[in-house]
Coordinates of C-alpha atoms and ligand atoms in Angstrom, one line a residue:
X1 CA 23.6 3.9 -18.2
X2 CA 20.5 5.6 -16.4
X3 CA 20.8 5.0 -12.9
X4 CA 17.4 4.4 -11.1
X5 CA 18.2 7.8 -9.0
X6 CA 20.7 10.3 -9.0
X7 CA 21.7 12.3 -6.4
X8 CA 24.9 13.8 -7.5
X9 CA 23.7 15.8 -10.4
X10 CA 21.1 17.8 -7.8
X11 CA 24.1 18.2 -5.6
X12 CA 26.2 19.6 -8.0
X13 CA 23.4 22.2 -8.9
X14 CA 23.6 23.8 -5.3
X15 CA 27.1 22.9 -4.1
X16 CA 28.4 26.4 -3.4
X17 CA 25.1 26.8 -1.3
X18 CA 25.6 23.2 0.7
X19 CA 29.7 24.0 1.0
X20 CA 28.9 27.6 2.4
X21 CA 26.4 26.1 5.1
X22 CA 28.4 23.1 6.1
X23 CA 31.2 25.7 6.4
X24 CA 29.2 28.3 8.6
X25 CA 27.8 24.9 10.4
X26 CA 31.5 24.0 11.4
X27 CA 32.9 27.4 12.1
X28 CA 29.7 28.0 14.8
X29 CA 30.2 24.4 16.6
X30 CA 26.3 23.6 16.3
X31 CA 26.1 20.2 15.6
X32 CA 23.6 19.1 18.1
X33 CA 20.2 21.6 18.4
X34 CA 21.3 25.5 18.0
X35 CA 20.1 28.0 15.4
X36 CA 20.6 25.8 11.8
X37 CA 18.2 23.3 13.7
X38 CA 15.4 25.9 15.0
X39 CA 15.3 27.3 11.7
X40 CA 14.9 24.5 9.7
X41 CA 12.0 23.6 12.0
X42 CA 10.1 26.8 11.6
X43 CA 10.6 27.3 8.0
X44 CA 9.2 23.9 7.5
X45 CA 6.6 24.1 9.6
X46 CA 6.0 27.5 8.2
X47 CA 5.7 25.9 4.1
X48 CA 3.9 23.3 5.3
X49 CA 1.1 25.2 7.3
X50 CA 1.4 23.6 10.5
X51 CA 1.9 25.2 13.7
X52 CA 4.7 22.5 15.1
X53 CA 7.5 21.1 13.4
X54 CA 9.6 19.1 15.5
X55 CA 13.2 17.2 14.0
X56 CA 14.2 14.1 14.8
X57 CA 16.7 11.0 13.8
X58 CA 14.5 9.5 10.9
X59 CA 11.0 8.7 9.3
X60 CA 10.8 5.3 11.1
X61 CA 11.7 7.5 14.8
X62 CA 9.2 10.0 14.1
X63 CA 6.8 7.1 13.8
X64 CA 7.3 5.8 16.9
X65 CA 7.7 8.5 19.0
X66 CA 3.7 9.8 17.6
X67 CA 2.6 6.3 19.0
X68 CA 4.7 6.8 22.2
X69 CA 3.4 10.2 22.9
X70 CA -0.2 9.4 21.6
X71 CA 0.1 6.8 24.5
X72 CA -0.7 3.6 22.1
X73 CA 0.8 1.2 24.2
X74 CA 1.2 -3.2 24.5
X75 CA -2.3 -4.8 23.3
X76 CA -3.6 -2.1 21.5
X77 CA -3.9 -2.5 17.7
X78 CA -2.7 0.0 15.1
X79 CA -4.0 -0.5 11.4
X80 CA -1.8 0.7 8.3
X81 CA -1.1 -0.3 4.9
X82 CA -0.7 -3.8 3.8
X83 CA 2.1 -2.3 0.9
X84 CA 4.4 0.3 2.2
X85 CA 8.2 -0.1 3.6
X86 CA 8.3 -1.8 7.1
X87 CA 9.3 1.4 8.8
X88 CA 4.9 2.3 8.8
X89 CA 4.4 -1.3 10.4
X90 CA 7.9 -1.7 12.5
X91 CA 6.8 1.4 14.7
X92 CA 4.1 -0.5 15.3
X93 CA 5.0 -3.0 17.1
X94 CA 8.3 -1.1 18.6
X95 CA 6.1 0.2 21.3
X96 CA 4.8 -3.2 21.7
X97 CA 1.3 -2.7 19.5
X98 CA 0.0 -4.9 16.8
X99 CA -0.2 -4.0 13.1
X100 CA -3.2 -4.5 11.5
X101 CA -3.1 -4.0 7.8
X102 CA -5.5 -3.3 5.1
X103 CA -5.1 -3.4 1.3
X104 CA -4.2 -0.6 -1.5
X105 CA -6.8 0.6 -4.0
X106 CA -6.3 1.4 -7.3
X107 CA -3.8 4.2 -6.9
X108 CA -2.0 1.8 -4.3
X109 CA -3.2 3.9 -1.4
X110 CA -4.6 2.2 1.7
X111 CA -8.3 1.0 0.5
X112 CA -10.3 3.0 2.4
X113 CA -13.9 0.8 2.0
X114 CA -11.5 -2.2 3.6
X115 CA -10.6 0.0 7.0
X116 CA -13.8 -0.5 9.1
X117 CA -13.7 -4.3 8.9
X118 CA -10.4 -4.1 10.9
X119 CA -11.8 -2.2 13.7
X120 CA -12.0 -3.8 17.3
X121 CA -12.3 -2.4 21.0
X122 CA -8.4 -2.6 20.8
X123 CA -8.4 -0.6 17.6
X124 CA -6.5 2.8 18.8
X125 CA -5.1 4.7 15.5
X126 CA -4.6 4.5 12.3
X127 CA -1.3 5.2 10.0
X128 CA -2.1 5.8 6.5
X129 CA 0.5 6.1 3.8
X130 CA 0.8 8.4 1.4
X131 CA 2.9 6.1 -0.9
X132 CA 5.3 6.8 -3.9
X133 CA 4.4 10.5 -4.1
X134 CA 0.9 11.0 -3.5
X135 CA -1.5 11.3 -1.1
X136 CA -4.0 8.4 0.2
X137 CA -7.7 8.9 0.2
X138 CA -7.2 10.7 3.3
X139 CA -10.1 12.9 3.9
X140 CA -11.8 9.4 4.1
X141 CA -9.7 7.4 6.6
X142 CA -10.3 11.2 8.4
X143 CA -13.9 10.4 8.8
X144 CA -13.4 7.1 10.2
X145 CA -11.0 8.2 12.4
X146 CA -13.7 10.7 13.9
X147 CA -16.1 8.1 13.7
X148 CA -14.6 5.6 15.8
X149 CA -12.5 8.1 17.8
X150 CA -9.0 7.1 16.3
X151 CA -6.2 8.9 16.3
X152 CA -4.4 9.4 12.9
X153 CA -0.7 9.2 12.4
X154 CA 0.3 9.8 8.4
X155 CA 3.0 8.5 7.3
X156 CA 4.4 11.0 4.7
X157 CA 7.6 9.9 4.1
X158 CA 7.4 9.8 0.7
X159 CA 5.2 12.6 0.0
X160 CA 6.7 15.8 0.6
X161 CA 4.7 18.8 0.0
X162 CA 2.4 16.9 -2.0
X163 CA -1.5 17.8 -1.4
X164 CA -4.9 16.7 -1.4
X165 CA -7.1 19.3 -2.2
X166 CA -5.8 22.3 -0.7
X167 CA -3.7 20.9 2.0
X168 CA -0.7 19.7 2.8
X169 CA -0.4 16.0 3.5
X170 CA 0.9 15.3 6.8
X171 CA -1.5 17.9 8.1
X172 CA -4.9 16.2 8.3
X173 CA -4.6 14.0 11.5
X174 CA -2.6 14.0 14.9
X175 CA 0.6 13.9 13.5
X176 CA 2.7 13.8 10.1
X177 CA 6.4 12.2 10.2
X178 CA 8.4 12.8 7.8
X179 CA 12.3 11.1 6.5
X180 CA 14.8 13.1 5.0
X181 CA 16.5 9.6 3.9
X182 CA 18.8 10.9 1.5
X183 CA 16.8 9.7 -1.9
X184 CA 13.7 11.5 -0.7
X185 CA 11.7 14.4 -2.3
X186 CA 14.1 16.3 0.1
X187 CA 16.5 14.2 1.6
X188 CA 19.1 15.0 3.7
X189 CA 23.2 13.7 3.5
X190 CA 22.4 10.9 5.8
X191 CA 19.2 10.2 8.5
X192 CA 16.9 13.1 9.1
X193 CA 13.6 13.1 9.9
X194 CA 10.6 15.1 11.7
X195 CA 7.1 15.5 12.8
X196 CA 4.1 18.1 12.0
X197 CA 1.7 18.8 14.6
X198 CA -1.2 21.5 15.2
X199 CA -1.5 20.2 18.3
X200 CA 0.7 22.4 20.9
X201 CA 0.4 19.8 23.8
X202 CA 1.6 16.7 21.8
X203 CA 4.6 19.3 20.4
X204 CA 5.8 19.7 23.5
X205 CA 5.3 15.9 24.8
X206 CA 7.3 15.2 21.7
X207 CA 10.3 17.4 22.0
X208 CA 10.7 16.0 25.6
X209 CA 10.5 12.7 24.9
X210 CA 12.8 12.9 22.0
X211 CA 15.5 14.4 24.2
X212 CA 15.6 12.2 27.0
X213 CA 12.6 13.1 28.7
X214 CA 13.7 16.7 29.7
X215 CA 12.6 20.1 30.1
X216 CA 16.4 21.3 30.4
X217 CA 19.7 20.1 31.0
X218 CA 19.4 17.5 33.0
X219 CA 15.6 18.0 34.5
X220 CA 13.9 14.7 33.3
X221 CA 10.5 14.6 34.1
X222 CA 10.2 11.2 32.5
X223 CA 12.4 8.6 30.7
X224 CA 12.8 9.1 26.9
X225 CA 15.1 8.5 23.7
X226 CA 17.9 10.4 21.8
X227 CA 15.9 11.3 18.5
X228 CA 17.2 14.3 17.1
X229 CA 17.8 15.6 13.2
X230 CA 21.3 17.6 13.6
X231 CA 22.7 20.6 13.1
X232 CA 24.6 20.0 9.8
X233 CA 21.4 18.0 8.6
X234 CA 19.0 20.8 9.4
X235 CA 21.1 23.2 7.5
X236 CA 21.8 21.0 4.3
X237 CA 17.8 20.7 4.7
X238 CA 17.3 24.7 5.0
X239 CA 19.0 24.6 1.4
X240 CA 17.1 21.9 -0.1
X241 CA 13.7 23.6 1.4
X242 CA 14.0 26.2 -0.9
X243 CA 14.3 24.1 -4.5
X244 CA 11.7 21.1 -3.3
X245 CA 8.6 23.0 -5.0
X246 CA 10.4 23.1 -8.4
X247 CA 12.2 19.2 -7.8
X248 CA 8.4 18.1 -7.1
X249 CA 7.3 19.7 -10.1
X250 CA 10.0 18.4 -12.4
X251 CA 9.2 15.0 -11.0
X252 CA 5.5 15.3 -11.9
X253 CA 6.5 16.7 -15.7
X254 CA 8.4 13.2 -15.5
X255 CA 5.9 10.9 -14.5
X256 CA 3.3 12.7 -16.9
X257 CA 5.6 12.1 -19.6
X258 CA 6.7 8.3 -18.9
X259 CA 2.6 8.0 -18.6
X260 CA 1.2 9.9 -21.8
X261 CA 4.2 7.6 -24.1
X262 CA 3.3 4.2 -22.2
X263 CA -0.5 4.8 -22.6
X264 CA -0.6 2.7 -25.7
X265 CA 1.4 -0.4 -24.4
X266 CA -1.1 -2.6 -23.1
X267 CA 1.4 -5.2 -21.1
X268 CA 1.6 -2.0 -18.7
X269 CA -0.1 -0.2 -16.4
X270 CA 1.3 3.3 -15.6
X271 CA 0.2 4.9 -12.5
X272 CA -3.0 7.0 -11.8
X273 CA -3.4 10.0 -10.3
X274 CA -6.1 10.3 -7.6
X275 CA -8.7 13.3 -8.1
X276 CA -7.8 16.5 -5.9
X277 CA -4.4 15.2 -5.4
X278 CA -0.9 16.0 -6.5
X279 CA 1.3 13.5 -7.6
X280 CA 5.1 14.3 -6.8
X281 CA 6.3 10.6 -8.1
X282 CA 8.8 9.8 -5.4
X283 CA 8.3 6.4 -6.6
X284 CA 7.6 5.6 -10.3
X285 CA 5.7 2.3 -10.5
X286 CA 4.5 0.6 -13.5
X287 CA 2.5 -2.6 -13.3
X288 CA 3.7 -4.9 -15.9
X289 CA 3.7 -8.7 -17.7
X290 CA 6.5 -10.5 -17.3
X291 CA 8.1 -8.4 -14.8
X292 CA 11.2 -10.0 -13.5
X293 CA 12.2 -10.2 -17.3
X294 CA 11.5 -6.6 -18.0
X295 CA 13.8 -5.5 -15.2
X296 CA 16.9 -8.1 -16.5
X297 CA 16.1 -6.8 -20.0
X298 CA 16.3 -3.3 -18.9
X299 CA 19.5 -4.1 -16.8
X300 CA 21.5 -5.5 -19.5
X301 CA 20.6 -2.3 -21.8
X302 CA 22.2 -0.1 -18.6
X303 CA 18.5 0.8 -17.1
X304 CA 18.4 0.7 -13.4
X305 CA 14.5 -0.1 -12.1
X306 CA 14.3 -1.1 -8.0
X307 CA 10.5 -2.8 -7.0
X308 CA 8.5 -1.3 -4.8
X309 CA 8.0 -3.6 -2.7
X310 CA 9.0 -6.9 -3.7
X311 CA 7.6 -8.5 -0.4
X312 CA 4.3 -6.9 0.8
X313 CA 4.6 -6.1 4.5
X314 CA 2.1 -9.3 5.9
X315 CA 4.0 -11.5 4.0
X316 CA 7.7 -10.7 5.5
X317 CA 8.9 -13.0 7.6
X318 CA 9.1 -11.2 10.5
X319 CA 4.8 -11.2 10.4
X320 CA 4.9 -14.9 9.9
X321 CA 3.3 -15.1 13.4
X322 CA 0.4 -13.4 11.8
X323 CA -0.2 -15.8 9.5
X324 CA -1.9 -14.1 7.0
X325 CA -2.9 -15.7 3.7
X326 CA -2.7 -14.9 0.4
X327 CA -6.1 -14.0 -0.2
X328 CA -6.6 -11.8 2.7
X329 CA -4.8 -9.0 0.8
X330 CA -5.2 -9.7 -2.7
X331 CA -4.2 -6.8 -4.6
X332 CA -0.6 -6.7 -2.5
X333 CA 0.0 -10.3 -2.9
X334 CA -0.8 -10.1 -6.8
X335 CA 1.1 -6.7 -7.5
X336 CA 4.6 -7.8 -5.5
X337 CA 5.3 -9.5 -8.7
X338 CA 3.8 -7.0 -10.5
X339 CA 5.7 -3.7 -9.7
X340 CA 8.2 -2.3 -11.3
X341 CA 9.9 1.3 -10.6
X342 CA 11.6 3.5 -13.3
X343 CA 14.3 5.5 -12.9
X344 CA 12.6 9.1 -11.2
X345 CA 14.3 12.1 -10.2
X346 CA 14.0 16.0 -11.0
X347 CA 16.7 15.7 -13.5
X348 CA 15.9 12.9 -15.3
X349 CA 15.9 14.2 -19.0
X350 CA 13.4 13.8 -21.7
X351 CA 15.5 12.2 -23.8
X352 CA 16.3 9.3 -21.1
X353 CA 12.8 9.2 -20.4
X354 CA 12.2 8.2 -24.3
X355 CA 15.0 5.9 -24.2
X356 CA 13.5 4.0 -21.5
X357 CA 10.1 3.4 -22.5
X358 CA 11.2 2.6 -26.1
X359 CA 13.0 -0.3 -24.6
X360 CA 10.3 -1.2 -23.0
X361 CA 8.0 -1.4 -26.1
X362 CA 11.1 -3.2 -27.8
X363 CA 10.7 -6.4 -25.1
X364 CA 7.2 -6.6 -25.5
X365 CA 6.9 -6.6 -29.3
X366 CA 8.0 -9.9 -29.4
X367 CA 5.1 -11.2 -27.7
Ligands
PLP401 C1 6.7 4.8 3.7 C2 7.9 5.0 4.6 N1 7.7 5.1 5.9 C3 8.7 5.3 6.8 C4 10.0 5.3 6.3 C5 11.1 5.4 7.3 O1 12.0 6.5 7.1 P1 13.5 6.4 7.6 O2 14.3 5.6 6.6 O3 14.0 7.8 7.6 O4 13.5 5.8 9.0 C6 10.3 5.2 4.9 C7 11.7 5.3 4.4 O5 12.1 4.8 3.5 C8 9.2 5.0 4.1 O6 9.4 4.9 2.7

């Protein structure tokens, strides 16, 4: 069986570490803020070349306390990408805004030449998505955010460390917000997230309002919410800071592989890789014929796959009341059916990787 990730043979490559910190985690009683926490957040923001790095709940939290703190507020409009999960539209509309979404491009980035079509007077930011491991053409949605005087919220979830020219993704608008959901490029042993900001002022807004709204215990100088990434997470996070270079770069090898021995299958398309961008393959998606048969073929030989996503965001039922159409986002519409992920992680052997994409080849010589 190849499982579609696996978690447990990381772990047990740096369990004395984890044990060790968990321990020293316990023994000093900081669970909630304290030193495991404040280190974590300046050695983060330290690799990533921000000035702020603030920790909070999850991905989907860090979202929408951005928007909060940006002040994006009821009958304002936030665009973002029409394929991504529904945390980058969710946050949206959690402070009462309206998503606005705009198609992928060829490397299932946000499609840039689609963006300025979606811009009104109500039009207030933008969150681009740096999906499945690499980053969007964000230098471009950058100019239209200057342009039209935007702010710029990326969502780099999925793209840890992973850069566009010589920076880091996550650091080329207002804010980045990251998840440490436990299958990420670094994932935490539960819900973790945070956000990266150069900007001191919306640092500080943002560490108020994710505790409460206060400046210290028990001064609230405005009502807030309980966001925070805790002790034992920021620790196990510490750890994992210190391997993700070389788990991102064993992912890469992987997807490099899985593309160079599909590159003469013609029923598939394997990912591209977007000039002056790294690709750190949290996701690796194949477009493919016949796809819902490729994934039960795969499943009976013991091959896990998951789809990325099976339901484009405007066509979930919860957007009903948009009533979007088919057309109006062609690519998404035609590639939910279309998408297939292979197993990816650091660890993932050659030899699996061989295995898989021979089976593949095997279901599609018979047509
Ligand atoms: C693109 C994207 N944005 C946001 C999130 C939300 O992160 P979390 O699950 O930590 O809330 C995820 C998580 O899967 C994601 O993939």
């Amino acid at each position: 069986m190849i499982k579609f990730i696996d978690l447990l043979v990381q772990h047990k490559q740096i369990e004395y570490e984890l044990n060790t910190v968990i321990q020293q985690v316990i023994e000093d009683s900081a669970f909630v803020y304290g030193k495991y926490l404040t280190d974590f957040e300046n050695n983060f923001a330290e690799k990533i070349w921000a000035k702020n790095c603030i920790g909070v709940a999850n991905g989907t939290d860090a979202l929408i306390i951005v928007l909060k703190c940006l002040g994006i507020k009821q009958g304002d409009e936030v665009i973002t990408a029409a394929n991504s999960f529904i945390a980058s539209a969710e946050a949206i509309s959690n402070i009462g805004a309206k998503p606005v979404f705009v198609d992928h491009d060829k490397y299932y980035g946000i499609n840039v030449d689609l963006i300025e079509k979606k811009i009104n007077k109500n039009t207030k930011a933008i969150i681009p998505v740096h999906l499945y491991g690499q980053s969007c053409d964000i230098e471009k949605v950058q100019e239209i955010c200057k342009k039209y005087g935007l702010y710029m919220i990326e969502d780099t979830a999925q793209s840890h460390f992973a850069k566009y020219k010589n920076k880091y993704t996550g650091t080329y608008g207002n804010a980045g917000c990251f998840s440490f959901y436990p299958s990420k490029n670094l994932g935490a042993m539960g819900d973790g997230g945070a956000i990266v900001t150069n900007d001191d002022k919306l640092a500080e807004k943002i560490r108020i309002y994710a505790n409460h709204g206060s400046v210290s215990k028990y001064q609230h100088i405005t009502e807030g919410i309980n966001s925070r990434l805790d002790g034992m997470q920021a620790a196990i996070l510490n750890v994992k800071l210190k391997y993700v270079d070389k788990w991102n770069r064993q992912r890469n090898l992987a997807g490099l592989f899985y593309n160079s021995l599909l590159s003469d299958c013609e029923f598939v398309e394997s990912p591209d890789i977007r000039k002056y961008s790294e690709h750190f393959f949290h996701i690796y998606a194949i477009k493919c014929k016949k796809r819902d048969e490729l994934q039960m073929f795969l499943k009976s030989n013991g091959i896990q796959t998951g789809i990325h996503y099976p339901i484009a965001l405007p066509y979930l039922q919860c957007y009903d009341y948009l009533q979007h159409k088919s057309e109006d986002f062609s690519q998404s519409f035609k590639n939910q059916s279309k998408l297939l992920s292979l197993p990816m992680y650091p660890d993932i052997t050659q030899e699996q990787i061989l295995h898989i994409v021979k089976l593949i080849k095997e279901f599609y010589a018979k047509y």
